[in-house]
């Protein structure tokens, strides 16, 4: 008998190396004041969600996306925010983290649009659920830049290695740090991505100063090769537990969609769990970081290109300045986004989302 989706996700959750607490209860201190960056990020996230929703609904005759996740304009400091925040915490601790969109067959939606998003049976009829994330990058421009930087670093590593194996540097390095000399002598482009060394600071002769400079330059180029160079889908560790809770409640297949300003990628939640459960994937396909942008919480960053390109093109939105006045008279200025359009890849949408086994 095939394994049920709920059971598959729970098994993957339990076999990840991160000791995910499936009984997690969120809490903590309520934020007391919004800032301009938060408001801009919220506007960008709302725009990305609208781009995804419209792309599906304008392109698919058989399926329709329905807005499901919380949609509230309140932010910290607004009247009523405490009640909103407490209700949201209770929701997370009861049913888990709601995805932003639910996907239904159009034939199963009432013609008058009068569906109840609190009705468990209605939610369970969805064919897929999508968590939409936004990013401030142009994915193609980023990839081109990073590829060029990586190729340049590879060439520089090989150039510096060649210089270090010439005289007088080879003899000096072999004499003073023979192990480091052997590392350089046997190094390749691939091993430069893994190696490390403590840079000496020799200065007692011109040749030693030049050798020190070469080793410094080599270390800098190696650092480029060893730095994460991919854009990522970034669930926080606690989100994995909260998404699992929602899946255990409703049993609907869950996906992450990362929306950039030029395209978007989609990846199944289960595939994220599979990737991070294999230690061989750490580095090439994912990293684990404590991200200051996520309140220092442990965040998993999965290479977005592991997913499928579901919006192959996005038209840029217009952006405008906006102002919010807080109760005490403080003014916050932020950016809003209007317009733009996403173009759905029908085959990816059908094969990877609604018809995925």
CSV table of C-alpha atoms in Angstrom, one decimal:
chain,number,residue,atom,x,y,z
A,1,UNK,CA,0.0,0.0,0.0
A,2,UNK,CA,1.5,3.4,-1.0
A,3,UNK,CA,2.7,5.6,1.9
A,4,UNK,CA,0.2,8.4,2.6
A,5,UNK,CA,1.5,11.9,2.1
A,6,UNK,CA,1.1,12.8,5.7
A,7,UNK,CA,3.2,9.8,6.7
A,8,UNK,CA,5.8,10.5,4.1
A,9,UNK,CA,6.3,14.1,5.4
A,10,UNK,CA,6.3,12.9,9.1
A,11,UNK,CA,8.9,10.3,8.3
A,12,UNK,CA,11.1,12.8,6.5
A,13,UNK,CA,10.8,15.3,9.4
A,14,UNK,CA,11.8,12.7,11.9
A,15,UNK,CA,14.9,11.6,9.8
A,16,UNK,CA,16.3,15.0,9.2
A,17,UNK,CA,19.5,15.7,11.3
A,18,UNK,CA,18.0,18.9,12.9
A,19,UNK,CA,15.9,17.4,15.7
A,20,UNK,CA,12.7,19.1,14.6
A,21,UNK,CA,10.2,19.3,17.4
A,22,UNK,CA,6.9,18.3,15.9
A,23,UNK,CA,5.1,19.4,19.1
A,24,UNK,CA,6.7,22.9,18.9
A,25,UNK,CA,4.6,25.6,20.6
A,26,UNK,CA,5.5,29.1,19.4
A,27,UNK,CA,5.4,32.1,21.6
A,28,UNK,CA,7.9,34.7,22.7
A,29,UNK,CA,7.7,38.5,22.9
A,30,UNK,CA,5.3,40.3,20.7
A,31,UNK,CA,6.9,42.9,18.4
A,32,UNK,CA,6.0,46.4,19.5
A,33,UNK,CA,7.0,48.6,16.6
A,34,UNK,CA,7.2,48.2,12.9
A,35,UNK,CA,9.9,49.7,10.8
A,36,UNK,CA,10.3,50.8,7.2
A,37,UNK,CA,12.2,47.7,6.1
A,38,UNK,CA,9.4,45.4,7.6
A,39,UNK,CA,6.7,47.4,5.8
A,40,UNK,CA,8.6,47.3,2.5
A,41,UNK,CA,9.2,43.5,2.8
A,42,UNK,CA,5.5,42.9,3.6
A,43,UNK,CA,4.5,44.9,0.5
A,44,UNK,CA,7.0,42.9,-1.6
A,45,UNK,CA,5.7,39.7,-0.2
A,46,UNK,CA,2.1,40.7,-0.9
A,47,UNK,CA,3.1,41.6,-4.5
A,48,UNK,CA,4.8,38.3,-5.1
A,49,UNK,CA,1.8,36.4,-3.8
A,50,UNK,CA,-0.5,38.3,-6.2
A,51,UNK,CA,1.9,37.7,-9.1
A,52,UNK,CA,1.7,33.9,-8.4
A,53,UNK,CA,-2.1,33.9,-7.9
A,54,UNK,CA,-2.8,35.9,-11.1
A,55,UNK,CA,-0.3,33.8,-13.2
A,56,UNK,CA,-2.1,30.6,-12.3
A,57,UNK,CA,-5.6,31.9,-12.6
A,58,UNK,CA,-5.0,33.7,-15.9
A,59,UNK,CA,-3.2,30.7,-17.5
A,60,UNK,CA,-5.1,27.6,-16.4
A,61,UNK,CA,-8.6,26.8,-17.5
A,62,UNK,CA,-8.7,23.7,-15.3
A,63,UNK,CA,-7.2,24.9,-12.0
A,64,UNK,CA,-7.7,28.0,-9.8
A,65,UNK,CA,-5.5,29.4,-7.1
A,66,UNK,CA,-7.4,30.6,-4.0
A,67,UNK,CA,-5.9,33.0,-1.5
A,68,UNK,CA,-5.7,31.2,1.9
A,69,UNK,CA,-2.9,32.5,4.2
A,70,UNK,CA,-3.4,35.4,6.6
A,71,UNK,CA,-4.0,38.7,4.9
A,72,UNK,CA,-4.0,41.4,7.4
A,73,UNK,CA,-2.8,45.0,7.0
A,74,UNK,CA,-2.1,45.4,10.8
A,75,UNK,CA,1.5,45.8,11.9
A,76,UNK,CA,3.2,46.2,15.2
A,77,UNK,CA,2.1,49.4,16.9
A,78,UNK,CA,-1.3,49.5,15.2
A,79,UNK,CA,-4.5,49.4,17.3
A,80,UNK,CA,-5.7,45.8,17.5
A,81,UNK,CA,-2.3,44.3,16.7
A,82,UNK,CA,-2.1,42.5,20.0
A,83,UNK,CA,-5.3,40.6,19.4
A,84,UNK,CA,-4.2,39.8,15.9
A,85,UNK,CA,-0.8,38.6,17.0
A,86,UNK,CA,-2.2,36.4,19.8
A,87,UNK,CA,-4.8,34.8,17.4
A,88,UNK,CA,-2.0,34.1,14.9
A,89,UNK,CA,0.1,32.4,17.6
A,90,UNK,CA,-2.8,30.3,18.6
A,91,UNK,CA,-3.4,29.3,15.0
A,92,UNK,CA,0.2,28.3,14.5
A,93,UNK,CA,0.1,26.2,17.7
A,94,UNK,CA,-3.2,24.5,16.6
A,95,UNK,CA,-3.2,23.9,12.9
A,96,UNK,CA,0.3,25.0,11.9
A,97,UNK,CA,1.4,27.6,9.3
A,98,UNK,CA,-1.1,28.2,6.6
A,99,UNK,CA,0.3,28.3,3.0
A,100,UNK,CA,-0.5,31.4,1.0
A,101,UNK,CA,-2.4,29.7,-1.8
A,102,UNK,CA,-4.5,26.7,-2.3
A,103,UNK,CA,-5.0,25.1,-5.7
A,104,UNK,CA,-8.3,23.6,-6.7
A,105,UNK,CA,-9.9,22.2,-9.8
A,106,UNK,CA,-12.3,24.8,-11.1
A,107,UNK,CA,-15.0,22.3,-11.3
A,108,UNK,CA,-14.9,21.8,-7.5
A,109,UNK,CA,-15.3,25.5,-6.7
A,110,UNK,CA,-18.8,27.0,-6.2
A,111,UNK,CA,-19.7,29.2,-9.1
A,112,UNK,CA,-20.6,32.1,-6.8
A,113,UNK,CA,-17.2,32.0,-5.1
A,114,UNK,CA,-18.8,31.4,-1.7
A,115,UNK,CA,-16.4,28.9,-0.3
A,116,UNK,CA,-15.5,28.6,3.4
A,117,UNK,CA,-11.8,28.6,4.1
A,118,UNK,CA,-12.5,27.4,7.7
A,119,UNK,CA,-14.2,24.3,6.3
A,120,UNK,CA,-11.8,21.4,6.9
A,121,UNK,CA,-13.5,19.3,4.2
A,122,UNK,CA,-13.1,22.1,1.6
A,123,UNK,CA,-9.4,22.7,2.5
A,124,UNK,CA,-8.7,18.9,2.2
A,125,UNK,CA,-10.1,18.9,-1.4
A,126,UNK,CA,-7.3,21.2,-2.6
A,127,UNK,CA,-4.8,19.5,-5.0
A,128,UNK,CA,-1.9,21.5,-3.7
A,129,UNK,CA,-0.8,24.3,-1.3
A,130,UNK,CA,1.8,26.9,-2.1
A,131,UNK,CA,3.9,29.0,0.3
A,132,UNK,CA,5.0,32.1,-1.7
A,133,UNK,CA,8.3,33.7,-0.8
A,134,UNK,CA,9.7,36.9,-2.4
A,135,UNK,CA,13.3,37.9,-3.1
A,136,UNK,CA,14.7,41.3,-4.1
A,137,UNK,CA,17.0,39.8,-6.8
A,138,UNK,CA,16.9,39.4,-10.5
A,139,UNK,CA,17.7,35.7,-10.7
A,140,UNK,CA,19.3,35.8,-14.1
A,141,UNK,CA,21.5,38.8,-13.3
A,142,UNK,CA,22.6,37.2,-10.1
A,143,UNK,CA,23.5,33.9,-11.7
A,144,UNK,CA,25.5,35.7,-14.5
A,145,UNK,CA,27.4,37.8,-11.9
A,146,UNK,CA,28.2,34.8,-9.6
A,147,UNK,CA,29.2,32.6,-12.5
A,148,UNK,CA,31.6,35.2,-13.8
A,149,UNK,CA,33.1,35.9,-10.3
A,150,UNK,CA,33.5,32.1,-9.8
A,151,UNK,CA,35.3,31.6,-13.1
A,152,UNK,CA,37.6,34.5,-12.4
A,153,UNK,CA,38.4,33.1,-8.9
A,154,UNK,CA,39.2,29.7,-10.4
A,155,UNK,CA,41.6,31.3,-12.9
A,156,UNK,CA,43.2,33.4,-10.2
A,157,UNK,CA,43.7,30.4,-7.9
A,158,UNK,CA,45.5,28.5,-10.7
A,159,UNK,CA,47.6,31.6,-11.7
A,160,UNK,CA,48.7,32.1,-8.1
A,161,UNK,CA,49.4,28.4,-7.6
A,162,UNK,CA,51.7,28.5,-10.7
A,163,UNK,CA,53.6,31.5,-9.3
A,164,UNK,CA,54.0,29.8,-5.9
A,165,UNK,CA,55.5,26.8,-7.6
A,166,UNK,CA,58.1,28.9,-9.3
A,167,UNK,CA,61.4,30.0,-7.7
A,168,UNK,CA,62.2,31.5,-5.4
A,169,UNK,CA,58.7,31.0,-3.8
A,170,UNK,CA,58.6,27.3,-4.1
A,171,UNK,CA,61.9,26.7,-2.1
A,172,UNK,CA,61.0,29.3,0.5
A,173,UNK,CA,57.5,27.9,1.0
A,174,UNK,CA,58.7,24.3,1.1
A,175,UNK,CA,61.4,25.2,3.7
A,176,UNK,CA,59.2,27.2,6.0
A,177,UNK,CA,55.8,25.5,5.6
A,178,UNK,CA,56.3,22.2,3.8
A,179,UNK,CA,52.8,21.0,4.5
A,180,UNK,CA,51.4,24.2,3.0
A,181,UNK,CA,53.7,23.8,0.0
A,182,UNK,CA,52.4,20.3,-0.6
A,183,UNK,CA,48.9,21.5,-0.3
A,184,UNK,CA,49.5,24.1,-3.0
A,185,UNK,CA,51.5,21.7,-5.2
A,186,UNK,CA,48.7,19.1,-5.3
A,187,UNK,CA,45.8,21.5,-5.3
A,188,UNK,CA,43.2,21.6,-8.1
A,189,UNK,CA,40.3,23.9,-8.8
A,190,UNK,CA,38.0,21.6,-7.0
A,191,UNK,CA,40.2,21.1,-3.9
A,192,UNK,CA,40.6,24.9,-3.6
A,193,UNK,CA,36.9,24.9,-2.8
A,194,UNK,CA,37.5,22.8,0.3
A,195,UNK,CA,41.1,23.6,1.5
A,196,UNK,CA,42.0,26.1,4.2
A,197,UNK,CA,45.2,27.4,5.7
A,198,UNK,CA,46.5,30.0,8.2
A,199,UNK,CA,48.2,32.7,6.2
A,200,UNK,CA,51.8,33.5,7.4
A,201,UNK,CA,53.0,37.0,7.8
A,202,UNK,CA,56.6,36.8,6.7
A,203,UNK,CA,58.4,40.2,6.2
A,204,UNK,CA,62.1,39.7,6.8
A,205,UNK,CA,63.1,39.9,3.1
A,206,UNK,CA,61.5,41.2,-0.2
A,207,UNK,CA,61.0,37.6,-1.4
A,208,UNK,CA,59.2,36.6,1.8
A,209,UNK,CA,57.0,39.6,1.7
A,210,UNK,CA,56.1,38.8,-1.9
A,211,UNK,CA,55.4,35.2,-0.9
A,212,UNK,CA,53.1,36.4,1.9
A,213,UNK,CA,51.2,38.6,-0.6
A,214,UNK,CA,50.7,35.7,-2.9
A,215,UNK,CA,49.4,33.5,-0.1
A,216,UNK,CA,47.1,36.3,1.0
A,217,UNK,CA,45.7,36.7,-2.6
A,218,UNK,CA,45.3,32.9,-2.9
A,219,UNK,CA,43.3,32.8,0.4
A,220,UNK,CA,41.0,35.6,-0.8
A,221,UNK,CA,40.3,33.8,-4.1
A,222,UNK,CA,39.7,30.6,-2.2
A,223,UNK,CA,37.2,32.4,0.0
A,224,UNK,CA,35.2,33.4,-3.1
A,225,UNK,CA,35.1,29.8,-4.2
A,226,UNK,CA,34.0,28.6,-0.8
A,227,UNK,CA,31.2,31.2,-0.3
A,228,UNK,CA,27.6,30.2,-1.1
A,229,UNK,CA,27.0,31.5,-4.6
A,230,UNK,CA,23.4,30.5,-5.2
A,231,UNK,CA,20.0,32.2,-4.5
A,232,UNK,CA,18.0,30.2,-2.1
A,233,UNK,CA,14.6,29.1,-0.8
A,234,UNK,CA,14.9,29.8,2.9
A,235,UNK,CA,12.6,28.1,5.4
A,236,UNK,CA,13.4,28.7,9.1
A,237,UNK,CA,13.9,25.6,11.1
A,238,UNK,CA,10.8,26.2,13.1
A,239,UNK,CA,8.8,26.7,9.9
A,240,UNK,CA,9.5,23.0,9.0
A,241,UNK,CA,7.7,22.0,12.2
A,242,UNK,CA,4.8,24.4,11.6
A,243,UNK,CA,4.4,23.4,7.9
A,244,UNK,CA,4.4,19.7,8.9
A,245,UNK,CA,1.7,20.5,11.5
A,246,UNK,CA,-0.5,22.0,8.8
A,247,UNK,CA,0.1,19.0,6.5
A,248,UNK,CA,-0.7,16.5,9.3
A,249,UNK,CA,-4.0,18.5,9.8
A,250,UNK,CA,-5.1,18.7,6.2
A,251,UNK,CA,-3.0,16.2,4.2
A,252,UNK,CA,-2.6,18.5,1.2
A,253,UNK,CA,0.7,18.4,-0.8
A,254,UNK,CA,2.8,21.5,0.0
A,255,UNK,CA,5.2,23.5,-2.1
A,256,UNK,CA,7.5,26.5,-1.7
A,257,UNK,CA,7.5,29.1,-4.5
A,258,UNK,CA,10.4,31.6,-4.6
A,259,UNK,CA,9.4,34.7,-6.6
A,260,UNK,CA,12.2,37.0,-7.9
A,261,UNK,CA,11.7,40.1,-9.9
A,262,UNK,CA,12.3,38.2,-13.2
A,263,UNK,CA,11.2,34.6,-12.6
A,264,UNK,CA,10.0,32.1,-10.0
A,265,UNK,CA,10.9,28.6,-8.9
A,266,UNK,CA,8.8,26.0,-7.2
A,267,UNK,CA,10.0,23.1,-5.0
A,268,UNK,CA,8.0,20.4,-3.1
A,269,UNK,CA,8.3,20.6,0.7
A,270,UNK,CA,9.1,16.9,0.8
A,271,UNK,CA,12.1,17.5,-1.6
A,272,UNK,CA,13.5,20.1,0.7
A,273,UNK,CA,13.4,17.6,3.6
A,274,UNK,CA,15.0,15.0,1.4
A,275,UNK,CA,17.8,17.3,0.4
A,276,UNK,CA,18.7,18.5,3.9
A,277,UNK,CA,18.6,14.9,5.2
A,278,UNK,CA,21.7,14.0,3.1
A,279,UNK,CA,24.9,15.5,4.5
A,280,UNK,CA,26.5,15.2,1.1
A,281,UNK,CA,24.2,17.9,-0.1
A,282,UNK,CA,25.4,20.5,2.4
A,283,UNK,CA,27.4,23.0,0.6
A,284,UNK,CA,26.5,22.2,-3.0
A,285,UNK,CA,22.8,22.3,-2.5
A,286,UNK,CA,22.0,23.8,0.9
A,287,UNK,CA,23.5,25.6,3.8
A,288,UNK,CA,22.4,26.1,7.4
A,289,UNK,CA,22.8,29.7,8.8
A,290,UNK,CA,21.7,31.8,11.6
A,291,UNK,CA,20.3,34.7,9.6
A,292,UNK,CA,20.1,38.2,11.1
A,293,UNK,CA,17.2,39.0,8.7
A,294,UNK,CA,15.3,36.2,10.5
A,295,UNK,CA,15.9,37.3,14.0
A,296,UNK,CA,19.0,35.1,14.3
A,297,UNK,CA,16.9,31.9,13.9
A,298,UNK,CA,18.4,28.9,12.3
A,299,UNK,CA,17.5,29.0,8.6
A,300,UNK,CA,18.0,26.4,5.9
A,301,UNK,CA,19.0,27.9,2.5
A,302,UNK,CA,18.3,25.5,-0.4
A,303,UNK,CA,19.7,26.3,-3.9
A,304,UNK,CA,16.6,27.6,-5.7
A,305,UNK,CA,17.7,25.9,-8.9
A,306,UNK,CA,17.1,22.6,-7.3
A,307,UNK,CA,13.5,23.5,-7.9
A,308,UNK,CA,11.7,24.0,-11.3
A,309,UNK,CA,11.3,27.3,-13.0
A,310,UNK,CA,7.5,27.8,-12.9
A,311,UNK,CA,7.3,31.5,-13.9
A,312,UNK,CA,9.8,31.8,-16.7
A,313,UNK,CA,9.3,35.5,-16.9
A,314,UNK,CA,8.0,38.3,-14.7
A,315,UNK,CA,7.4,41.8,-15.8
A,316,UNK,CA,8.7,44.3,-13.3
A,317,UNK,CA,6.2,46.2,-11.2
A,318,UNK,CA,6.0,49.9,-10.6
A,319,UNK,CA,7.3,51.0,-7.2
A,320,UNK,CA,6.2,54.0,-5.2
A,321,UNK,CA,7.0,55.6,-1.9
A,322,UNK,CA,4.3,55.4,0.8
A,323,UNK,CA,4.0,56.7,4.3
A,324,UNK,CA,2.5,55.3,7.5
A,325,UNK,CA,1.8,57.5,10.5
A,326,UNK,CA,2.1,55.7,13.9
A,327,UNK,CA,0.0,56.6,16.9
A,328,UNK,CA,2.7,58.8,18.5
A,329,UNK,CA,3.2,60.8,15.3
A,330,UNK,CA,6.2,58.9,14.0
A,331,UNK,CA,6.3,58.6,10.2
A,332,UNK,CA,7.5,55.5,8.4
A,333,UNK,CA,8.4,55.7,4.7
A,334,UNK,CA,8.4,52.5,2.7
A,335,UNK,CA,8.0,51.2,-0.8
A,336,UNK,CA,4.9,49.7,-2.4
A,337,UNK,CA,4.6,47.6,-5.6
A,338,UNK,CA,1.9,47.7,-8.2
A,339,UNK,CA,1.5,45.9,-11.5
A,340,UNK,CA,3.8,43.4,-13.1
A,341,UNK,CA,2.8,40.1,-14.5
A,342,UNK,CA,4.1,36.5,-14.2
A,343,UNK,CA,4.0,34.0,-17.1
A,344,UNK,CA,3.2,30.4,-16.0
A,345,UNK,CA,5.0,27.4,-17.4
A,346,UNK,CA,2.0,25.1,-17.8
A,347,UNK,CA,4.0,21.9,-18.1
A,348,UNK,CA,5.9,22.6,-14.8
A,349,UNK,CA,2.6,23.6,-13.1
A,350,UNK,CA,0.9,20.4,-14.2
A,351,UNK,CA,3.7,17.9,-13.9
A,352,UNK,CA,5.4,19.2,-10.8
A,353,UNK,CA,2.5,20.6,-8.8
A,354,UNK,CA,-1.0,19.5,-9.5
A,355,UNK,CA,-0.2,16.0,-11.0
A,356,UNK,CA,2.8,15.2,-8.9
A,357,UNK,CA,2.7,11.7,-7.4
